[in-house]
Short mmCIF file of N, CA and C in Angstrom, two decimals:
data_model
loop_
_atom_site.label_atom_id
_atom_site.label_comp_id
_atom_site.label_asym_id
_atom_site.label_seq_id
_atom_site.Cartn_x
_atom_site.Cartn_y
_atom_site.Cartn_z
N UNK A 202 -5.89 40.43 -48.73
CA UNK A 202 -4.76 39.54 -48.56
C UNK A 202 -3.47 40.37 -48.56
N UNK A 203 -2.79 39.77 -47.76
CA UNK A 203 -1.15 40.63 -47.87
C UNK A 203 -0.25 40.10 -48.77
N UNK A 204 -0.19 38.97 -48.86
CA UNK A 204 0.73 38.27 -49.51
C UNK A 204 2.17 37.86 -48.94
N UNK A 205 1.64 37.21 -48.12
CA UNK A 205 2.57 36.25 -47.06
C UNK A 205 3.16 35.23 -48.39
N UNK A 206 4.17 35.56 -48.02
CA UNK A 206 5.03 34.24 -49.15
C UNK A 206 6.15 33.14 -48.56
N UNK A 207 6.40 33.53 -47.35
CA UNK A 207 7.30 32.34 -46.31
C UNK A 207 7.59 32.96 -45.33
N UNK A 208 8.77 32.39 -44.78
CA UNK A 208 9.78 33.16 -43.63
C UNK A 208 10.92 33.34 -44.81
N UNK A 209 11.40 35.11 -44.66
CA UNK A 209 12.30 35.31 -45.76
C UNK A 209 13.98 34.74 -44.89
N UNK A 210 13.64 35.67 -43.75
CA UNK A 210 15.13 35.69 -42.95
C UNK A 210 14.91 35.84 -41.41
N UNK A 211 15.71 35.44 -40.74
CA UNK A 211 15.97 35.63 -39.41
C UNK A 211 16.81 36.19 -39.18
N UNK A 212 16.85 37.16 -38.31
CA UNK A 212 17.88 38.06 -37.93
C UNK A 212 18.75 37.48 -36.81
N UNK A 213 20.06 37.65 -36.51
CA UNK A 213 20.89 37.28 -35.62
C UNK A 213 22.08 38.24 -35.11
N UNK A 214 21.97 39.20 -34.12
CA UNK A 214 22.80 39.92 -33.80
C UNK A 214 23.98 39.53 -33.51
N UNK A 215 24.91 40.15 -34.15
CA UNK A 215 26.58 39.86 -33.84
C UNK A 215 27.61 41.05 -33.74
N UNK A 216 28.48 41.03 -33.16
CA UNK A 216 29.18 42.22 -32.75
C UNK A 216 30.05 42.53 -33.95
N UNK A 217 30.96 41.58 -34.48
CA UNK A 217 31.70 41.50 -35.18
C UNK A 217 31.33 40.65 -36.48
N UNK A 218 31.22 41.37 -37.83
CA UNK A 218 30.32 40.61 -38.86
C UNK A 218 31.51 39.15 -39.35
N UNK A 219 32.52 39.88 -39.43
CA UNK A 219 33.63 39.06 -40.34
C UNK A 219 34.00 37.72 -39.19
N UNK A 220 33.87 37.89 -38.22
CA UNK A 220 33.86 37.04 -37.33
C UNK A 220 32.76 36.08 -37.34
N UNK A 221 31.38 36.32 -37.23
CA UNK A 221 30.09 36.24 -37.01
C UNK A 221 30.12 35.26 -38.61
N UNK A 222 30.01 36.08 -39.68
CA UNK A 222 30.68 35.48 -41.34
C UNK A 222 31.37 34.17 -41.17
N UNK A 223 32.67 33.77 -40.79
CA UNK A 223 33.59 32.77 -40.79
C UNK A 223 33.16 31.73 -39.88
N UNK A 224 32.46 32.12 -38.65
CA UNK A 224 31.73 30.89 -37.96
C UNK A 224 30.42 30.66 -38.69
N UNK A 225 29.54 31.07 -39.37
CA UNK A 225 28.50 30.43 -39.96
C UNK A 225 29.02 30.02 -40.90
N UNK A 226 29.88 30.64 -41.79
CA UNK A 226 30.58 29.77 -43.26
C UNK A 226 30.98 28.55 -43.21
N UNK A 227 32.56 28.52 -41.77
CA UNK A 227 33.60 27.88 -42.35
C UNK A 227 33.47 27.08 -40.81
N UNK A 228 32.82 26.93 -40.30
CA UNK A 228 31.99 26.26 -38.88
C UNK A 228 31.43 25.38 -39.33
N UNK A 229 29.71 26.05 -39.45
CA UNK A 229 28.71 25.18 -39.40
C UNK A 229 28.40 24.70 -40.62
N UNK A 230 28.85 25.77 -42.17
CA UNK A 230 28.91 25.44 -43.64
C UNK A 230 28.18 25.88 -44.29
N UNK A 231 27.72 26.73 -43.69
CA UNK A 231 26.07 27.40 -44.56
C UNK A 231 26.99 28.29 -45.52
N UNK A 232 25.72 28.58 -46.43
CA UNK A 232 26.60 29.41 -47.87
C UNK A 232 25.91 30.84 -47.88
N UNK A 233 27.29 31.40 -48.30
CA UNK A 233 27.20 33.13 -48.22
C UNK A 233 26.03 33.30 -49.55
N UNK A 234 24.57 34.06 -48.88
CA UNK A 234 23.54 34.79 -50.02
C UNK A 234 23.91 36.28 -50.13
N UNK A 235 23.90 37.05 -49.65
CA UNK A 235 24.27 37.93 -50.07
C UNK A 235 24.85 39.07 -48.53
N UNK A 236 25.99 39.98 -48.73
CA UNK A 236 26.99 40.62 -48.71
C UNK A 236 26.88 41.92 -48.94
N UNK A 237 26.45 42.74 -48.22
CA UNK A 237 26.08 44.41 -49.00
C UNK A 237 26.67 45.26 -47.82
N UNK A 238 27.12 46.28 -47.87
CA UNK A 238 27.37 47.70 -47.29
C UNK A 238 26.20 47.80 -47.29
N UNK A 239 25.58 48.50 -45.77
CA UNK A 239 24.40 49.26 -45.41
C UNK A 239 25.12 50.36 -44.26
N UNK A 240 24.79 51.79 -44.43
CA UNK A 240 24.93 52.47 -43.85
C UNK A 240 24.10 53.00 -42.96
N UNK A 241 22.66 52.24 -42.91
CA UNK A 241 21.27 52.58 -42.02
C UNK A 241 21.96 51.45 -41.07
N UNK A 242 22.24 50.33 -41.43
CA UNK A 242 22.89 49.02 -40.20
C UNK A 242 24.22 49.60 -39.28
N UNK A 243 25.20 50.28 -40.05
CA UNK A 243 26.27 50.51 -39.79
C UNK A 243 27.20 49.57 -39.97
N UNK A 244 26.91 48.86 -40.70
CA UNK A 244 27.56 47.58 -41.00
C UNK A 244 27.32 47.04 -42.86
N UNK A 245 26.83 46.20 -42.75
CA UNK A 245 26.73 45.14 -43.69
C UNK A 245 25.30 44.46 -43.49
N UNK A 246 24.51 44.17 -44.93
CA UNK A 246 23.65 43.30 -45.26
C UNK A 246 23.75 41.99 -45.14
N UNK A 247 23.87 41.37 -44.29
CA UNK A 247 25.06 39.90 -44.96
C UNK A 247 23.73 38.87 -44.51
N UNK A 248 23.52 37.57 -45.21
CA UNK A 248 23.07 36.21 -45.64
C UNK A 248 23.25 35.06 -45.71
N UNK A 249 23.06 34.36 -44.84
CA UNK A 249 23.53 32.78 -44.83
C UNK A 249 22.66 32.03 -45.04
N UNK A 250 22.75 30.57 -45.59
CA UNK A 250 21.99 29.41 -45.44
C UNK A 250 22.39 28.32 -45.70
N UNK A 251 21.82 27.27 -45.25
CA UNK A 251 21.90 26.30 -45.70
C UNK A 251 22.06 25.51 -47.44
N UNK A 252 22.72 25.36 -48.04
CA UNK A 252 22.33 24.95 -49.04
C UNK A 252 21.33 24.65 -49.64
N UNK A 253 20.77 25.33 -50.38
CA UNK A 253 18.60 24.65 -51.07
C UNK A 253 17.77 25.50 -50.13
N UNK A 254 18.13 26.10 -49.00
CA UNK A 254 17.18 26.51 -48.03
C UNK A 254 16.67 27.69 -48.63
N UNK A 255 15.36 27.98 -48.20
CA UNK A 255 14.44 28.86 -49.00
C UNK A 255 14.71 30.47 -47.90
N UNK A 256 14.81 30.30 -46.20
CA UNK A 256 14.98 30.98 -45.18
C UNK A 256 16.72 31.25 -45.03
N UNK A 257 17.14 32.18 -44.73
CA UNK A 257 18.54 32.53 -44.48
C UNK A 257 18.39 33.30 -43.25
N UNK A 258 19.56 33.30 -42.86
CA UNK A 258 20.22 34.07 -41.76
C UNK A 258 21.03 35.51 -41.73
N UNK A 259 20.13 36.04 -41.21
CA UNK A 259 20.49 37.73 -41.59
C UNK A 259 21.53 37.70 -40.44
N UNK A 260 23.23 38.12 -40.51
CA UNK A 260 23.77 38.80 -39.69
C UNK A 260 23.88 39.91 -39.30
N UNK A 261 23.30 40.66 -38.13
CA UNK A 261 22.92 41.79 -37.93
C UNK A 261 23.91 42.58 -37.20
N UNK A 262 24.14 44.12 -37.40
CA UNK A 262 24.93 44.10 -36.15
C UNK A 262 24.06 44.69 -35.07
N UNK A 263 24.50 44.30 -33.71
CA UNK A 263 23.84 44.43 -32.57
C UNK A 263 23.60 45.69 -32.01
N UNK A 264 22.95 45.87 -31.55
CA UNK A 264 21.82 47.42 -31.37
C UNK A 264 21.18 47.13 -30.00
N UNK A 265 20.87 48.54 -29.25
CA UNK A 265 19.99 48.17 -28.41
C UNK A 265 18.94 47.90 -28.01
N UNK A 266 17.87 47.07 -29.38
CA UNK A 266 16.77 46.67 -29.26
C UNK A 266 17.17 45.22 -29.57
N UNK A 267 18.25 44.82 -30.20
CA UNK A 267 18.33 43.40 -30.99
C UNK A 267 20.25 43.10 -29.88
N UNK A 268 19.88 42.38 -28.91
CA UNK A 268 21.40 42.48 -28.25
C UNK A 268 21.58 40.44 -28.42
N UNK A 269 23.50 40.42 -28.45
CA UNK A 269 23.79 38.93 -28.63
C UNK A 269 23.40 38.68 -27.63
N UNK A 270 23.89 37.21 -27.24
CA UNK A 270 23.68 36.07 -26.47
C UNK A 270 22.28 35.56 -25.75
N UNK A 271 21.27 35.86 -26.80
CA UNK A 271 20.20 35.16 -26.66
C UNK A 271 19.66 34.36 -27.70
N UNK A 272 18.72 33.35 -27.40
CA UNK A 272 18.27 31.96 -28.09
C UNK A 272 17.71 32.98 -29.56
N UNK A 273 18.04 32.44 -30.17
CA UNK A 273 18.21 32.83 -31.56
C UNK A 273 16.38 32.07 -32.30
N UNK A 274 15.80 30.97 -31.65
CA UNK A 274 15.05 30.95 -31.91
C UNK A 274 15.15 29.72 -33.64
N UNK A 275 16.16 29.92 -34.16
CA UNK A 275 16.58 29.14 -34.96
C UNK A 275 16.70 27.61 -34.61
N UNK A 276 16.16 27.00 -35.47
CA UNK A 276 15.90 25.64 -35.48
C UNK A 276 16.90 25.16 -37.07
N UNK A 277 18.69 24.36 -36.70
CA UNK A 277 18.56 24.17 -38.05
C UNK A 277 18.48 22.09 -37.71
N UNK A 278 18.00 21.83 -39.45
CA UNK A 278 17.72 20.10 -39.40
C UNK A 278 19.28 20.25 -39.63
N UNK A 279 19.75 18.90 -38.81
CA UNK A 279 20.51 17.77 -39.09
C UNK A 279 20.32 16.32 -39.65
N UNK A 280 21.32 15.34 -40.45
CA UNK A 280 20.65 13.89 -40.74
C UNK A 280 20.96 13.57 -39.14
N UNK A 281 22.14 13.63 -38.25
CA UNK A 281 22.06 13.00 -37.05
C UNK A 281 22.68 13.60 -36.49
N UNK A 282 21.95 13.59 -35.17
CA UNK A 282 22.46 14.74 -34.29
C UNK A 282 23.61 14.53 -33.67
N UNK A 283 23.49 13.07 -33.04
CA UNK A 283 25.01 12.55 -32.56
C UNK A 283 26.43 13.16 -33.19
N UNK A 284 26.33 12.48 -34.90
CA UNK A 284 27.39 13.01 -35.03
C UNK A 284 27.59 14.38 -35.64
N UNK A 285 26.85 15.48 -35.78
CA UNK A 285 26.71 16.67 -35.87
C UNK A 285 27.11 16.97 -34.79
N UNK A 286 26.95 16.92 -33.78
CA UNK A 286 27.47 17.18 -32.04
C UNK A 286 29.12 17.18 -32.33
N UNK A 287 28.94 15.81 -32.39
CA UNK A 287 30.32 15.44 -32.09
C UNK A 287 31.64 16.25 -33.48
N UNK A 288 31.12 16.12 -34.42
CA UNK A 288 31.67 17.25 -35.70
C UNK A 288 32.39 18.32 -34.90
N UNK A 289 31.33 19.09 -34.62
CA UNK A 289 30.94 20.67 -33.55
C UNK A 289 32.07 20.68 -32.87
N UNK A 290 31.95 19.84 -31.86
CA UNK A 290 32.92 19.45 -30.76
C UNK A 290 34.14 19.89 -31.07
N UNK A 291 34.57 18.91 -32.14
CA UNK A 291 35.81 18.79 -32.78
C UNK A 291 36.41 20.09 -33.29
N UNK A 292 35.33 20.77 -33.67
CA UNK A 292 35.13 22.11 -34.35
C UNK A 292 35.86 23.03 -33.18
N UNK A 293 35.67 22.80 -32.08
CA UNK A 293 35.51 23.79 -30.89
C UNK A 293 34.34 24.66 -30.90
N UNK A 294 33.31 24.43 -31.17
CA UNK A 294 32.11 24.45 -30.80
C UNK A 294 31.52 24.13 -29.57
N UNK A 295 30.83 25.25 -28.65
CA UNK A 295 30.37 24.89 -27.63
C UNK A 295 29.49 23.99 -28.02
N UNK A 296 28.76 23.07 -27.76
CA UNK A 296 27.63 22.08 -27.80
C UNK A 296 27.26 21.67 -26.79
N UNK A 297 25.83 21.20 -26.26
CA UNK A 297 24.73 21.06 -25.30
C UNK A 297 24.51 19.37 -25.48
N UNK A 298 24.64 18.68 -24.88
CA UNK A 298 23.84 17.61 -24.99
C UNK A 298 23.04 17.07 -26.04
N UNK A 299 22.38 15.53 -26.40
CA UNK A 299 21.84 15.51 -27.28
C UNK A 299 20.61 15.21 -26.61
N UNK A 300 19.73 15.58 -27.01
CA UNK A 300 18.54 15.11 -25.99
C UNK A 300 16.72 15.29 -26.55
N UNK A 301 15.88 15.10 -25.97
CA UNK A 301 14.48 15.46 -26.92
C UNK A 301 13.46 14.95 -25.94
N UNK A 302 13.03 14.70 -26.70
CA UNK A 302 11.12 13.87 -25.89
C UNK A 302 10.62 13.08 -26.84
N UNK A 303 9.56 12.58 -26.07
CA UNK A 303 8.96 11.72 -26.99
C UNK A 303 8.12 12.40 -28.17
N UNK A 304 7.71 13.73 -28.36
CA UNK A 304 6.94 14.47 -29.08
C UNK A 304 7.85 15.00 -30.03
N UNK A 305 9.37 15.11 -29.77
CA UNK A 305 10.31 15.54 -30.48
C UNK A 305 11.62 14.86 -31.28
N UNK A 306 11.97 14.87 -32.35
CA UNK A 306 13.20 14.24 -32.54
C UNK A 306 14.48 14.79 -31.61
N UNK A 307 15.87 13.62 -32.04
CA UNK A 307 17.23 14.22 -30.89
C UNK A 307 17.57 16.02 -30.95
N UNK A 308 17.87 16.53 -30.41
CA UNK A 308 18.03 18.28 -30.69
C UNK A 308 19.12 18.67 -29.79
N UNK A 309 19.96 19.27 -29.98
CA UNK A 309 21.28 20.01 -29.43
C UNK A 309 20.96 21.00 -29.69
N UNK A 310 21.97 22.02 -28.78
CA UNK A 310 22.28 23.68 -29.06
C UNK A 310 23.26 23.88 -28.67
N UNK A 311 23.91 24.96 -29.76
CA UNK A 311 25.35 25.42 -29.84
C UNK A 311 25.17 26.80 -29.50
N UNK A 312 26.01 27.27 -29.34
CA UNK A 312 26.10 28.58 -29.14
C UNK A 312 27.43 29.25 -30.14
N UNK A 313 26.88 30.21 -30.41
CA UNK A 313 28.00 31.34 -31.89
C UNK A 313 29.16 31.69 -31.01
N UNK A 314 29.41 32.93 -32.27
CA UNK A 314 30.87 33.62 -31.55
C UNK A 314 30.49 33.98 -30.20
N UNK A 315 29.37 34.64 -30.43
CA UNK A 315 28.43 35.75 -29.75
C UNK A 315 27.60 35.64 -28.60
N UNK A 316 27.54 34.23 -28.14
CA UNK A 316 26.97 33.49 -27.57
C UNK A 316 25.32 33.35 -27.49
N UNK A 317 24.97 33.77 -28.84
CA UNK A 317 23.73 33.46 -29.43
C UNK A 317 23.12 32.02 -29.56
N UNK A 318 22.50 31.29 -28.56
CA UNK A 318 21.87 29.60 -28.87
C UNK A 318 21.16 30.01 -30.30
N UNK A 319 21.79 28.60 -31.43
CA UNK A 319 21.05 27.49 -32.17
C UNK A 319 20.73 26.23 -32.01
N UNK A 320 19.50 25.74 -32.13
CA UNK A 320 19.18 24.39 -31.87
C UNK A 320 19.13 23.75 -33.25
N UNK A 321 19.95 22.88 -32.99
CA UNK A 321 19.95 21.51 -33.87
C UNK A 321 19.12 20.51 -33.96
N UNK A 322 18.23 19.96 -34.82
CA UNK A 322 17.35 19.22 -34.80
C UNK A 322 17.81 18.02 -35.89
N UNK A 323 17.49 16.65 -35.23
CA UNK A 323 17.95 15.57 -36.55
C UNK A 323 16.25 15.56 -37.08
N UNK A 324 16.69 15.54 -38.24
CA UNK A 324 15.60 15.97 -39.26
C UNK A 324 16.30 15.26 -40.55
N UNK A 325 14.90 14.12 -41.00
CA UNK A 325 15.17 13.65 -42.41
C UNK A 325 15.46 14.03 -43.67
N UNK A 326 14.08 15.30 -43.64
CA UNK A 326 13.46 16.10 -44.61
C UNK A 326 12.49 14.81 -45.06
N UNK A 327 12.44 14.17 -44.59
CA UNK A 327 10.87 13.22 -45.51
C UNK A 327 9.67 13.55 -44.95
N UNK A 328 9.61 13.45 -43.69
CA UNK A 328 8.56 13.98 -42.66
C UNK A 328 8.10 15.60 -43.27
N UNK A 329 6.77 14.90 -43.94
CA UNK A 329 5.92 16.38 -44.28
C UNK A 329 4.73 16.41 -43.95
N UNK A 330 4.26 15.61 -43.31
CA UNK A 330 2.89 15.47 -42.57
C UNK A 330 2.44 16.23 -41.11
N UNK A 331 1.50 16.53 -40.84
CA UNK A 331 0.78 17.14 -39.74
C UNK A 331 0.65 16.01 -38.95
N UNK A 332 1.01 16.44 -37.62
CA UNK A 332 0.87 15.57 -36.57
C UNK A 332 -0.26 16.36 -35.45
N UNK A 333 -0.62 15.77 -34.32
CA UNK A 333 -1.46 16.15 -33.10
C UNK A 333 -2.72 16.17 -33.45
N UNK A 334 -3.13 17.07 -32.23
CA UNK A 334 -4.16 17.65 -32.01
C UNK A 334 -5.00 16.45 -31.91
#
């Protein structure tokens, strides 16, 4: 056994951390985990999340294996997407439509400083059951 224990972090390349920092903070609201000088990064250790969230968001700086403005792959829950959109908006936040399927709840995507896509998902948190197959 290895000892798989979750998803710790996701990485997210950004050019500019303090920039990259103030739109996940003081944007979308996620809370600063941790903040470090790394001199192997050339930058900074830095950590975001959601409030209670067990997974954070590594701000990385960008390299030529890890480059911005691609889908980030990040999924965060919303209670409703509508007005999470519309928040955004207000925000000056690029934002995408609200839209889904029948297999999916409503889901938007924003895009960062950096033009890195996140998708927004309205998500209860009650839904803990296995579906399909």
């Amino acid at each position: 056994m290895i000892g798989l224990r979750g998803v710790y972090a996701v990485g997210v390349p950004v050019r500019d951390q303090d920039r990259a920092l103030a739109f996940y903070i003081d944007v979308l609201g996620l809370r600063l985990r941790r903040d470090v000088p790394s001199d192997e990064l050339a930058g900074r250790w830095i950590e975001v999340a959601p409030s209670g969230a067990a997974t954070t968001i590594a701000l990385v700086p960008e390299r030529d294996d890890l480059r911005c403005g691609s889908d980030t792959g990040i999924r965060l829950g919303v209670t409703d997407a509508e007005t999470a959109r519309a928040e955004l908006l207000r925000r000056g936040v690029e934002a995408g439509q609200v839209g889904g399927c029948a297999a999916a709840p409503p889901t938007f995507v924003i895009r960062d400083q950096d033009g890195n896509s996140v998708m927004l998902v309205e998500h209860s948190g009650r839904d803990s059951g296995v579906r399909g197959r």
